[in-house]
XYZ file of C-alpha atoms in Angstrom:
633
model
C -60.226 12.199 -16.635
C -56.810 13.187 -17.223
C -54.505 10.499 -19.099
C -52.040 8.726 -16.752
C -48.580 10.587 -17.275
C -46.097 8.565 -19.519
C -43.920 6.405 -17.817
C -40.106 7.497 -17.638
C -37.868 6.292 -20.486
C -35.563 3.833 -19.590
C -32.176 4.450 -18.812
C -29.757 4.148 -21.470
C -27.629 1.303 -21.696
C -23.963 2.711 -21.650
C -22.150 -0.288 -23.183
C -25.252 -0.514 -26.033
C -24.468 3.057 -26.773
C -20.799 2.526 -27.082
C -21.795 -0.185 -29.328
C -23.783 1.603 -31.314
C -21.219 4.513 -31.695
C -18.366 2.339 -32.677
C -16.222 3.000 -29.929
C -16.550 0.019 -27.469
C -13.360 -1.603 -28.456
C -11.410 1.974 -27.843
C -13.174 2.454 -24.460
C -12.726 -0.887 -23.114
C -11.149 0.109 -20.043
C -14.206 2.127 -18.881
C -16.199 -1.293 -18.477
C -15.513 -2.345 -15.469
C -16.973 0.969 -13.880
C -19.868 0.688 -16.540
C -20.723 -2.850 -16.206
C -20.892 -2.604 -12.299
C -24.198 -0.569 -12.555
C -25.851 -2.946 -15.000
C -28.746 -5.388 -13.977
C -28.667 -9.051 -14.973
C -30.155 -8.827 -18.529
C -27.928 -5.669 -19.778
C -25.138 -7.642 -18.364
C -26.087 -10.433 -20.545
C -26.709 -8.042 -23.456
C -23.528 -6.585 -22.996
C -21.529 -9.996 -23.167
C -23.207 -10.650 -26.619
C -21.826 -7.515 -27.651
C -18.428 -7.933 -26.203
C -17.908 -11.325 -27.431
C -18.141 -9.669 -30.965
C -15.166 -7.698 -30.407
C -11.816 -8.690 -31.869
C -9.288 -8.929 -29.068
C -6.624 -7.417 -31.181
C -8.830 -4.570 -32.190
C -9.014 -3.897 -28.468
C -5.236 -4.234 -27.848
C -4.470 -2.048 -30.988
C -6.055 0.894 -28.795
C -5.430 -0.309 -25.299
C -2.126 -2.571 -25.184
C -2.034 -2.506 -21.388
C -5.063 -4.657 -20.756
C -4.561 -7.871 -19.441
C -5.364 -10.609 -21.591
C -6.732 -14.227 -20.878
C -6.840 -16.780 -23.296
C -9.089 -19.515 -22.346
C -10.163 -22.990 -24.461
C -13.627 -24.711 -24.001
C -14.379 -27.777 -24.634
C -16.708 -30.620 -23.181
C -19.750 -32.826 -23.266
C -22.267 -30.771 -26.167
C -22.209 -27.710 -27.167
C -20.023 -25.028 -25.136
C -19.852 -22.014 -26.836
C -22.648 -20.610 -25.010
C -20.235 -19.983 -22.323
C -18.244 -17.265 -24.446
C -20.492 -14.162 -24.164
C -20.880 -14.432 -20.265
C -17.374 -15.062 -19.910
C -16.178 -12.207 -21.908
C -18.469 -10.050 -19.975
C -17.416 -11.214 -16.539
C -13.772 -11.061 -17.558
C -14.546 -7.618 -18.657
C -15.929 -6.630 -15.128
C -12.817 -7.252 -13.924
C -10.690 -5.257 -16.578
C -9.491 -8.369 -18.443
C -9.931 -9.154 -22.566
C -10.526 -12.705 -23.461
C -9.303 -14.445 -26.016
C -11.348 -17.545 -26.754
C -10.881 -21.000 -28.339
C -14.125 -23.057 -28.653
C -13.659 -26.987 -29.354
C -15.798 -28.945 -31.664
C -18.961 -30.234 -30.466
C -18.427 -32.936 -27.569
C -14.789 -33.432 -28.488
C -13.255 -33.291 -24.758
C -11.914 -36.489 -25.014
C -9.823 -36.132 -28.102
C -9.112 -32.496 -27.172
C -7.485 -33.426 -23.720
C -6.060 -36.633 -24.605
C -4.310 -35.789 -27.719
C -1.091 -33.356 -26.819
C -1.283 -32.288 -30.379
C -4.633 -31.271 -30.801
C -6.146 -27.579 -31.168
C -6.342 -27.194 -27.498
C -2.910 -27.845 -26.625
C -1.726 -25.554 -29.611
C -3.758 -22.695 -28.362
C -1.288 -22.497 -25.492
C -3.814 -21.017 -23.333
C -3.875 -19.985 -19.810
C -6.941 -22.021 -18.874
C -8.699 -24.857 -20.515
C -11.950 -25.175 -19.199
C -13.861 -28.609 -19.863
C -17.714 -28.284 -19.104
C -18.585 -31.978 -17.727
C -22.389 -33.145 -17.837
C -24.182 -36.325 -16.565
C -24.494 -36.986 -20.218
C -20.916 -38.561 -20.496
C -22.238 -41.155 -18.062
C -25.578 -41.985 -19.080
C -24.503 -42.044 -23.011
C -22.747 -44.947 -22.041
C -24.866 -46.991 -19.739
C -27.019 -49.997 -20.773
C -30.537 -49.793 -21.723
C -32.516 -50.562 -19.086
C -29.958 -49.154 -16.560
C -29.600 -49.712 -12.673
C -27.716 -47.750 -10.015
C -24.687 -50.578 -10.036
C -24.202 -49.970 -14.103
C -23.856 -45.835 -13.390
C -21.694 -46.275 -10.518
C -19.207 -48.654 -12.742
C -19.177 -46.267 -15.943
C -18.890 -43.289 -13.320
C -16.007 -44.721 -11.766
C -14.442 -45.143 -15.260
C -14.969 -41.662 -16.173
C -13.511 -40.142 -13.263
C -10.176 -42.454 -13.845
C -10.566 -41.338 -17.255
C -10.415 -37.843 -16.191
C -7.758 -38.510 -13.634
C -5.277 -39.684 -16.857
C -6.688 -36.376 -18.767
C -5.269 -34.290 -16.219
C -2.157 -36.063 -15.894
C -1.732 -35.658 -19.941
C -2.515 -32.173 -19.335
C 0.076 -31.408 -16.608
C 2.770 -33.129 -18.832
C 2.107 -31.438 -22.165
C 0.011 -28.586 -21.821
C 0.140 -25.045 -20.423
C -2.034 -23.081 -18.030
C -4.696 -24.616 -15.958
C -7.037 -27.217 -16.466
C -10.375 -26.523 -15.404
C -13.042 -29.244 -14.713
C -16.647 -28.685 -13.465
C -18.451 -31.358 -11.375
C -21.338 -33.296 -12.845
C -24.653 -32.278 -11.585
C -27.406 -34.859 -11.374
C -30.510 -34.242 -13.477
C -33.708 -35.114 -11.915
C -34.686 -36.782 -15.411
C -32.663 -39.918 -14.261
C -33.717 -39.863 -11.013
C -37.055 -40.065 -11.726
C -36.636 -42.922 -13.970
C -35.915 -45.419 -11.234
C -39.170 -45.452 -9.494
C -38.240 -46.813 -6.012
C -37.007 -44.402 -3.095
C -34.405 -46.887 -2.497
C -32.921 -47.025 -5.846
C -33.109 -43.323 -5.817
C -31.122 -43.270 -2.602
C -28.734 -45.624 -4.088
C -28.091 -43.594 -7.174
C -27.419 -40.340 -5.371
C -25.048 -41.603 -3.265
C -23.147 -43.318 -6.271
C -23.008 -39.792 -8.121
C -22.063 -37.994 -4.940
C -19.077 -40.345 -4.481
C -18.326 -40.278 -8.239
C -18.114 -36.142 -7.725
C -16.116 -36.250 -4.604
C -13.561 -38.361 -6.249
C -13.624 -35.739 -9.203
C -13.280 -32.997 -6.736
C -10.325 -35.049 -4.761
C -8.084 -35.086 -7.998
C -7.011 -31.473 -7.499
C -5.070 -33.262 -4.566
C -2.901 -35.111 -7.344
C -2.745 -32.274 -9.756
C -1.443 -29.151 -9.094
C -2.458 -27.533 -12.392
C -6.077 -28.939 -12.004
C -8.978 -26.822 -10.480
C -12.320 -28.431 -10.423
C -15.548 -26.005 -9.845
C -18.104 -27.527 -7.518
C -21.497 -26.723 -9.117
C -23.500 -27.554 -6.281
C -23.009 -24.232 -4.423
C -23.922 -22.653 -7.690
C -27.042 -24.902 -8.287
C -28.329 -23.907 -4.721
C -29.018 -20.475 -6.160
C -31.574 -19.529 -8.823
C -29.531 -21.391 -11.632
C -31.233 -24.262 -13.352
C -29.677 -27.343 -14.488
C -30.714 -27.403 -17.824
C -33.313 -26.519 -20.407
C -34.877 -29.656 -22.169
C -35.353 -28.473 -25.643
C -31.626 -26.754 -26.199
C -30.088 -30.145 -24.322
C -32.281 -32.601 -26.654
C -31.950 -30.435 -30.037
C -28.858 -28.287 -29.782
C -26.796 -30.714 -27.476
C -26.426 -27.908 -24.863
C -25.973 -29.288 -21.073
C -26.474 -26.338 -19.036
C -29.427 -23.840 -18.951
C -28.346 -19.933 -19.953
C -28.492 -18.942 -16.110
C -26.261 -21.899 -15.079
C -23.678 -21.282 -18.032
C -23.611 -17.667 -16.822
C -23.138 -18.866 -13.414
C -20.131 -21.056 -14.395
C -18.696 -18.137 -16.792
C -18.553 -16.386 -13.407
C -16.841 -18.696 -11.402
C -14.091 -19.206 -14.445
C -13.908 -15.436 -14.291
C -13.128 -15.702 -10.612
C -10.179 -18.527 -11.327
C -8.776 -16.184 -14.093
C -8.839 -13.023 -11.941
C -6.751 -15.048 -9.027
C -4.479 -16.837 -11.614
C -3.530 -13.379 -13.143
C -2.620 -11.658 -9.653
C -5.611 -9.789 -9.267
C -7.224 -11.457 -6.628
C -8.251 -8.869 -3.564
C -6.266 -8.761 -0.306
C -7.833 -6.152 1.906
C -11.432 -5.816 3.140
C -12.339 -2.845 4.345
C -15.532 -2.505 6.224
C -17.470 0.004 7.754
C -19.293 -0.742 11.003
C -22.697 1.190 11.934
C -25.363 -0.723 9.805
C -22.638 -2.883 8.296
C -21.365 -5.029 11.035
C -23.586 -4.080 13.469
C -27.074 -2.574 13.706
C -27.950 0.880 14.702
C -25.129 3.700 15.099
C -22.722 3.564 17.752
C -22.522 6.956 18.581
C -26.127 7.339 18.891
C -27.302 4.464 20.677
C -24.563 3.158 22.962
C -22.647 0.172 23.156
C -25.574 -1.235 25.015
C -28.261 0.028 21.837
C -26.479 -1.532 18.983
C -27.901 -4.905 17.534
C -25.045 -7.365 17.512
C -26.473 -10.775 17.966
C -29.890 -10.724 19.515
C -33.043 -10.501 18.173
C -34.126 -10.936 14.220
C -31.667 -8.225 12.558
C -29.023 -8.997 15.390
C -28.989 -12.553 13.878
C -28.401 -11.148 10.620
C -25.360 -8.830 11.704
C -24.046 -12.015 13.620
C -24.136 -13.722 10.136
C -22.079 -10.888 8.798
C -19.757 -10.925 11.465
C -19.162 -14.487 11.036
C -18.518 -14.426 7.611
C -15.902 -11.760 7.705
C -14.217 -13.690 10.723
C -13.882 -16.357 8.541
C -12.325 -14.769 5.826
C -9.839 -13.098 8.120
C -8.839 -16.656 9.813
C -8.192 -17.524 5.662
C -5.753 -14.558 5.274
C -7.858 -11.732 4.076
C -6.587 -8.284 5.635
C -9.692 -6.792 7.339
C -10.021 -3.410 8.542
C -12.633 -1.207 10.074
C -13.061 2.230 8.477
C -15.776 3.651 10.403
C -16.944 7.619 11.184
C -16.892 7.389 14.858
C -14.911 8.172 17.737
C -11.919 5.228 18.356
C -12.462 4.394 21.943
C -16.155 3.776 21.929
C -15.504 1.325 18.928
C -12.635 -0.536 20.769
C -14.527 -0.659 23.506
C -17.459 -2.581 21.833
C -14.586 -4.945 19.730
C -13.103 -5.968 22.981
C -15.907 -6.102 25.336
C -19.364 -6.609 23.799
C -20.301 -9.966 24.821
C -22.475 -10.389 21.645
C -19.554 -9.742 19.264
C -18.310 -12.227 16.876
C -15.454 -10.187 15.661
C -12.688 -9.032 18.013
C -10.367 -6.097 17.978
C -7.463 -9.094 16.899
C -9.411 -9.908 13.964
C -8.733 -6.733 12.192
C -5.070 -5.697 10.961
C -6.579 -1.962 11.321
C -9.178 -0.161 13.141
C -9.638 3.642 11.389
C -12.302 5.034 13.655
C -12.243 9.248 12.842
C -14.322 11.900 11.354
C -11.720 12.149 8.273
C -13.223 11.083 4.884
C -13.355 7.614 4.334
C -11.285 7.479 0.930
C -8.589 9.448 2.458
C -8.644 7.154 5.139
C -8.525 3.974 2.564
C -5.452 5.696 1.077
C -3.683 6.375 4.171
C -4.456 2.306 4.894
C -3.006 1.606 1.521
C 0.261 3.472 2.542
C 0.311 1.845 5.882
C 0.166 -1.850 4.367
C 2.087 -0.875 1.406
C -0.417 -2.228 -0.989
C -2.286 -0.757 -4.156
C -6.041 0.500 -3.696
C -6.792 -2.348 -6.481
C -6.029 -4.736 -3.774
C -8.843 -3.318 -1.479
C -12.708 -4.014 -1.274
C -14.783 -1.367 0.421
C -17.911 -2.412 2.082
C -20.565 -0.029 3.601
C -24.423 0.480 3.809
C -24.114 4.131 2.990
C -24.874 5.205 -0.824
C -23.043 8.449 -0.202
C -20.345 6.938 1.128
C -20.101 4.316 -1.561
C -20.384 6.818 -4.299
C -17.725 9.047 -2.758
C -15.071 6.215 -2.731
C -15.805 4.840 -6.161
C -15.577 8.423 -7.440
C -12.111 9.183 -5.771
C -10.663 5.967 -5.623
C -11.665 4.151 -8.763
C -9.288 1.256 -8.250
C -10.938 0.121 -5.286
C -13.952 -2.389 -5.374
C -17.030 -1.019 -3.604
C -19.725 -3.293 -2.139
C -22.669 -1.611 -1.259
C -24.540 -3.394 1.137
C -27.766 -1.711 1.374
C -31.276 -2.860 2.320
C -31.546 -6.213 4.388
C -28.651 -6.836 6.716
C -29.480 -10.711 6.052
C -28.275 -10.372 2.461
C -24.908 -8.613 3.640
C -22.680 -11.740 3.753
C -24.371 -12.880 0.424
C -23.680 -9.831 -1.222
C -20.061 -9.812 0.086
C -19.036 -13.311 -1.067
C -21.101 -13.391 -4.261
C -17.856 -12.351 -6.446
C -15.370 -14.440 -4.769
C -12.950 -11.339 -4.602
C -10.526 -12.965 -2.473
C -10.186 -16.352 -4.097
C -7.023 -18.181 -4.994
C -6.403 -21.812 -6.255
C -4.376 -23.039 -3.051
C -4.159 -21.339 0.253
C -0.699 -21.690 2.223
C 0.323 -21.482 5.743
C 1.983 -18.046 5.389
C -1.506 -16.524 3.687
C -3.035 -17.817 7.212
C -0.566 -16.293 8.967
C -0.693 -12.971 7.012
C -3.075 -10.794 8.832
C -0.722 -11.118 11.799
C 2.105 -10.258 9.790
C 0.897 -7.001 8.760
C -0.183 -6.310 12.179
C 3.187 -7.113 13.088
C 4.361 -4.381 10.030
C 2.339 -1.806 11.267
C 4.004 -1.898 14.526
C 7.431 -2.311 12.709
C 5.831 1.458 11.014
C 5.118 3.127 14.503
C 9.107 1.935 15.593
C 10.298 3.223 12.072
C 8.544 6.662 13.157
C 10.530 6.597 16.672
C 14.099 7.010 14.569
C 15.463 9.974 13.053
C 17.271 8.014 10.188
C 16.335 4.920 8.216
C 19.850 3.437 8.883
C 19.390 3.460 12.513
C 16.184 1.816 11.972
C 17.308 -0.946 9.992
C 20.293 -1.591 12.569
C 17.715 -1.863 15.213
C 15.302 -3.781 13.529
C 17.716 -6.641 13.326
C 16.624 -7.947 9.453
C 17.517 -11.676 9.436
C 17.125 -13.318 5.482
C 17.633 -16.827 4.379
C 18.328 -17.337 0.677
C 17.963 -21.264 -0.099
C 17.362 -23.398 -2.992
C 13.655 -23.999 -2.968
C 12.309 -27.198 -0.742
C 9.500 -29.329 -2.224
C 7.254 -28.083 0.344
C 7.904 -24.466 -0.756
C 6.366 -24.697 -4.177
C 2.487 -23.891 -3.575
C 3.874 -20.838 -1.837
C 6.318 -19.979 -4.573
C 3.713 -20.264 -7.106
C 1.642 -17.843 -5.327
C 3.999 -15.541 -5.075
C 4.603 -15.186 -8.803
C 0.627 -14.989 -9.244
C 0.028 -12.480 -6.487
C 3.120 -10.169 -6.330
C 2.538 -7.415 -8.623
C 5.140 -4.595 -7.232
C 8.412 -5.701 -7.063
C 7.939 -8.472 -9.694
C 10.683 -7.898 -12.292
C 8.808 -9.951 -15.205
C 5.657 -10.695 -13.450
C 5.732 -14.135 -15.273
C 2.980 -16.216 -13.585
C 3.538 -19.670 -12.704
C 1.559 -22.468 -11.580
C 2.763 -24.933 -9.000
C 3.756 -27.726 -11.312
C 5.663 -25.441 -13.319
C 7.711 -24.168 -10.223
C 8.384 -27.898 -9.601
C 9.314 -28.416 -12.750
C 12.340 -25.475 -12.865
C 13.459 -26.614 -9.418
C 13.976 -30.003 -10.271
C 15.555 -29.748 -13.625
C 19.190 -29.218 -14.036
C 20.643 -25.618 -15.370
C 17.757 -24.251 -13.123
C 17.856 -22.822 -9.738
C 14.977 -21.880 -8.035
C 15.351 -19.650 -4.488
C 13.686 -19.152 -1.780
C 13.801 -15.829 0.281
C 12.400 -16.032 4.024
C 13.138 -13.038 6.265
C 12.189 -12.131 10.108
C 13.251 -9.425 12.598
C 12.670 -8.400 16.189
C 8.928 -8.303 15.921
C 8.450 -11.809 14.275
C 8.980 -14.207 11.442
C 7.855 -12.770 7.986
C 7.814 -16.271 6.541
C 8.631 -16.949 2.813
C 8.571 -13.748 1.428
C 10.524 -13.680 -2.197
C 11.714 -15.997 -4.944
C 14.407 -15.910 -7.614
C 14.415 -18.089 -10.692
C 17.867 -18.480 -12.438
C 18.959 -20.260 -15.436
C 22.556 -21.545 -14.888
C 22.989 -23.658 -17.855
C 25.637 -21.807 -19.631
C 28.674 -19.215 -19.309
C 26.254 -16.580 -18.632
C 23.430 -17.199 -16.085
C 20.197 -15.416 -16.566
C 17.940 -14.331 -13.707
C 14.350 -14.839 -15.233
C 12.186 -13.377 -12.531
C 12.935 -12.016 -9.256
C 10.080 -10.835 -6.834
C 9.554 -9.813 -3.419
C 6.471 -9.271 -1.019
C 5.445 -5.738 -0.754
C 5.651 -6.686 3.119
C 9.500 -6.813 3.476
C 10.163 -3.799 0.642
C 13.006 -1.083 1.580
C 15.167 -3.312 4.334
C 17.819 -3.958 2.256
C 16.716 -7.721 1.431
C 16.595 -7.659 -2.173
C 20.125 -5.863 -2.393
C 21.385 -8.526 0.122
C 19.869 -11.461 -2.210
C 21.099 -10.210 -5.272
C 24.597 -9.331 -4.200
C 24.838 -13.009 -2.506
C 23.509 -14.312 -5.903
C 26.021 -12.822 -7.789
C 28.956 -13.889 -5.642
C 27.630 -17.317 -6.246
C 27.587 -16.848 -9.853
C 31.289 -15.745 -9.616
C 32.392 -18.649 -7.596
C 30.783 -21.071 -9.990
C 32.979 -19.405 -12.880
C 29.886 -18.004 -14.755
C 31.106 -15.121 -17.065
C 28.269 -12.819 -16.322
C 24.944 -12.538 -15.187
C 22.090 -11.353 -17.181
C 18.632 -10.204 -16.335
C 15.616 -8.645 -17.519
C 12.771 -5.992 -16.694
C 9.383 -6.443 -18.433
C 7.129 -3.278 -17.674
C 3.635 -3.659 -15.998
C 1.133 -1.253 -14.763
C 2.338 -2.083 -11.231
C 5.979 -2.598 -11.394
C 7.216 0.715 -12.621
C 9.145 1.143 -9.092
C 11.565 -1.251 -9.890
C 12.828 -0.624 -13.477
C 15.949 0.819 -12.019
C 16.481 -2.008 -9.837
C 19.290 -4.027 -11.813
C 21.157 -0.498 -12.818
C 21.083 0.280 -8.996
C 22.582 -3.072 -8.574
C 25.915 -2.749 -10.570
C 24.186 -3.984 -14.037
C 24.597 -2.009 -17.453
C 22.022 -1.679 -19.936
C 22.261 -4.473 -22.606
C 19.217 -3.463 -25.200
C 15.781 -2.658 -24.946
C 12.399 -2.727 -26.881
C 9.797 -0.300 -27.697
C 7.520 -1.776 -25.108
C 10.066 -0.876 -22.472
C 11.346 -4.197 -21.695
C 15.170 -3.915 -20.994
C 18.187 -6.213 -20.648
C 20.777 -5.985 -18.490
C 24.084 -7.762 -17.522
C 26.559 -7.967 -14.794
C 30.226 -9.033 -15.508
C 31.019 -9.877 -11.809
C 33.990 -7.681 -11.447
C 32.736 -5.493 -8.975
C 30.121 -7.016 -6.764
C 28.067 -4.199 -4.244
C 28.129 -5.588 -0.473
C 25.539 -7.273 1.278
C 24.156 -4.678 3.332
C 25.887 -4.645 7.000
C 22.503 -4.209 9.005
C 21.613 -7.602 7.160
C 22.028 -11.060 8.687
C 21.985 -13.452 5.426
C 22.555 -16.939 5.332
C 22.478 -18.892 1.954
C 22.175 -22.822 0.774
C 22.494 -23.350 -2.613
C 21.897 -27.237 -3.259
C 18.333 -28.414 -2.498
C 17.747 -30.406 0.705
C 18.299 -34.063 -0.221
C 20.552 -33.565 -3.168
C 24.184 -34.121 -1.842
């Protein structure tokens, strides 16, 4: 009897190979692609290896890597979050610079503005909360009423700590909700008391989640949805002997959520979902099966595709730009989207329907040009391994989701990494898909003119440049976080930081709104100016990519310079800080009359305008200004 063939050797772990060769720090930019194809065990091992790297060593060879500074505190031992958080940030092309607080020191860390957590000047302060902060202080024996009292005290304390951080700290404070372990519910033997305890606990977590309404710099991560997956709450021995409040799987899941938050905060949230149609949004192949033969809503697999369509429609309603990219003839596709009775998604849910036989990576490039967005803003979802592999190879900046296998899992896979997540959603976000559809109509309108000047005259561009009102703060903060191309310094601000600047003497925060013959673009830009001296300083100037090249930026800058001269300023200074995406505006200030006034080796450049000769506002622009905040007269 012949011997069974030897099993194939395991596939090499590329991250481990880089570690063994000593080149992990130097090759850090390759990690998003390498980690994408690793299994969960390999990713955990990668996290342990990456957490041993010195951030300074990585930055020495890769100075352009975005770095996220995170302080971690909480109830018990919290250092376990560092390896998975390091790995998750590396997946998104970012580098972690961690600060881990002492065991159980969360109260001191957050209450004292002189603590190491505040001194670290972090982007994120993550406070891992657990049931122990309540049950460590209830009497023994305890009743649900005792838990209710202590829990209310703790939520009130967390409210005060959030206010302290808002006044004295930097960046975003992150709380977790507190899951209730079965260990405590089982200690009350009657079901009536268990129900009472569950109600008390849920009410406390609801109040904790509600603190976000009062503190713009606070995010509360709800762990209930995380625990609905495979993550266990705690491991009894680690909780008892090491004071580790969360099991490894839950810690990894929390790290994933924190990384998503850091990605959105740094302006790297995705904006476009480009999705295939055949066997992705409906079952079957339209060209072969016809409109009557595809599975849309009925039957077992039809229900799976309806679930996927419902998820995509919900994303579109929350400001995600959804585009169809399909190898099909366009008219049958439009017929299905308009007329098929089982479709949840309709043509108006898409900013663009691209159906042709060109390679999908070419269609994605063209779509990015039409939308004036970078390819790194795109998520591409397709059931075909071939199409996914080709797009990943040709367009490495695009995030590729291979939705293979059972369509009942399509929606879960699409949503798993919260690619489009942001801290706050504004009215402008909700209106974004409609405005981009209008923008594509503008592009078609432009194509009908022989010159850009003729087009701009007919477009009837209207601009308002006004001192920012209180209601503008969420959108202005979001613009600083999400605008990358026309962003002169890429300084990211939270809502409370924008509000503090707008409300302080010697600062002028200007909001830019625009509209034209095709509709209202909303709040599309901002200018941050320090006016507390003879030389005014433009700390940042930013504008949505939706409204480039219409003279809006030149008109607003000219109006600001005229205002500075009228207020008897001697000059206006400005700075350009380079980033991987804002190279197209490096010459914005010199093109508008500013003189060079020094530069550094990293490309940062200072400019100055003496206010003697100011360019005119473009003639095609209808510009109105208001320099004082409403209600300040």
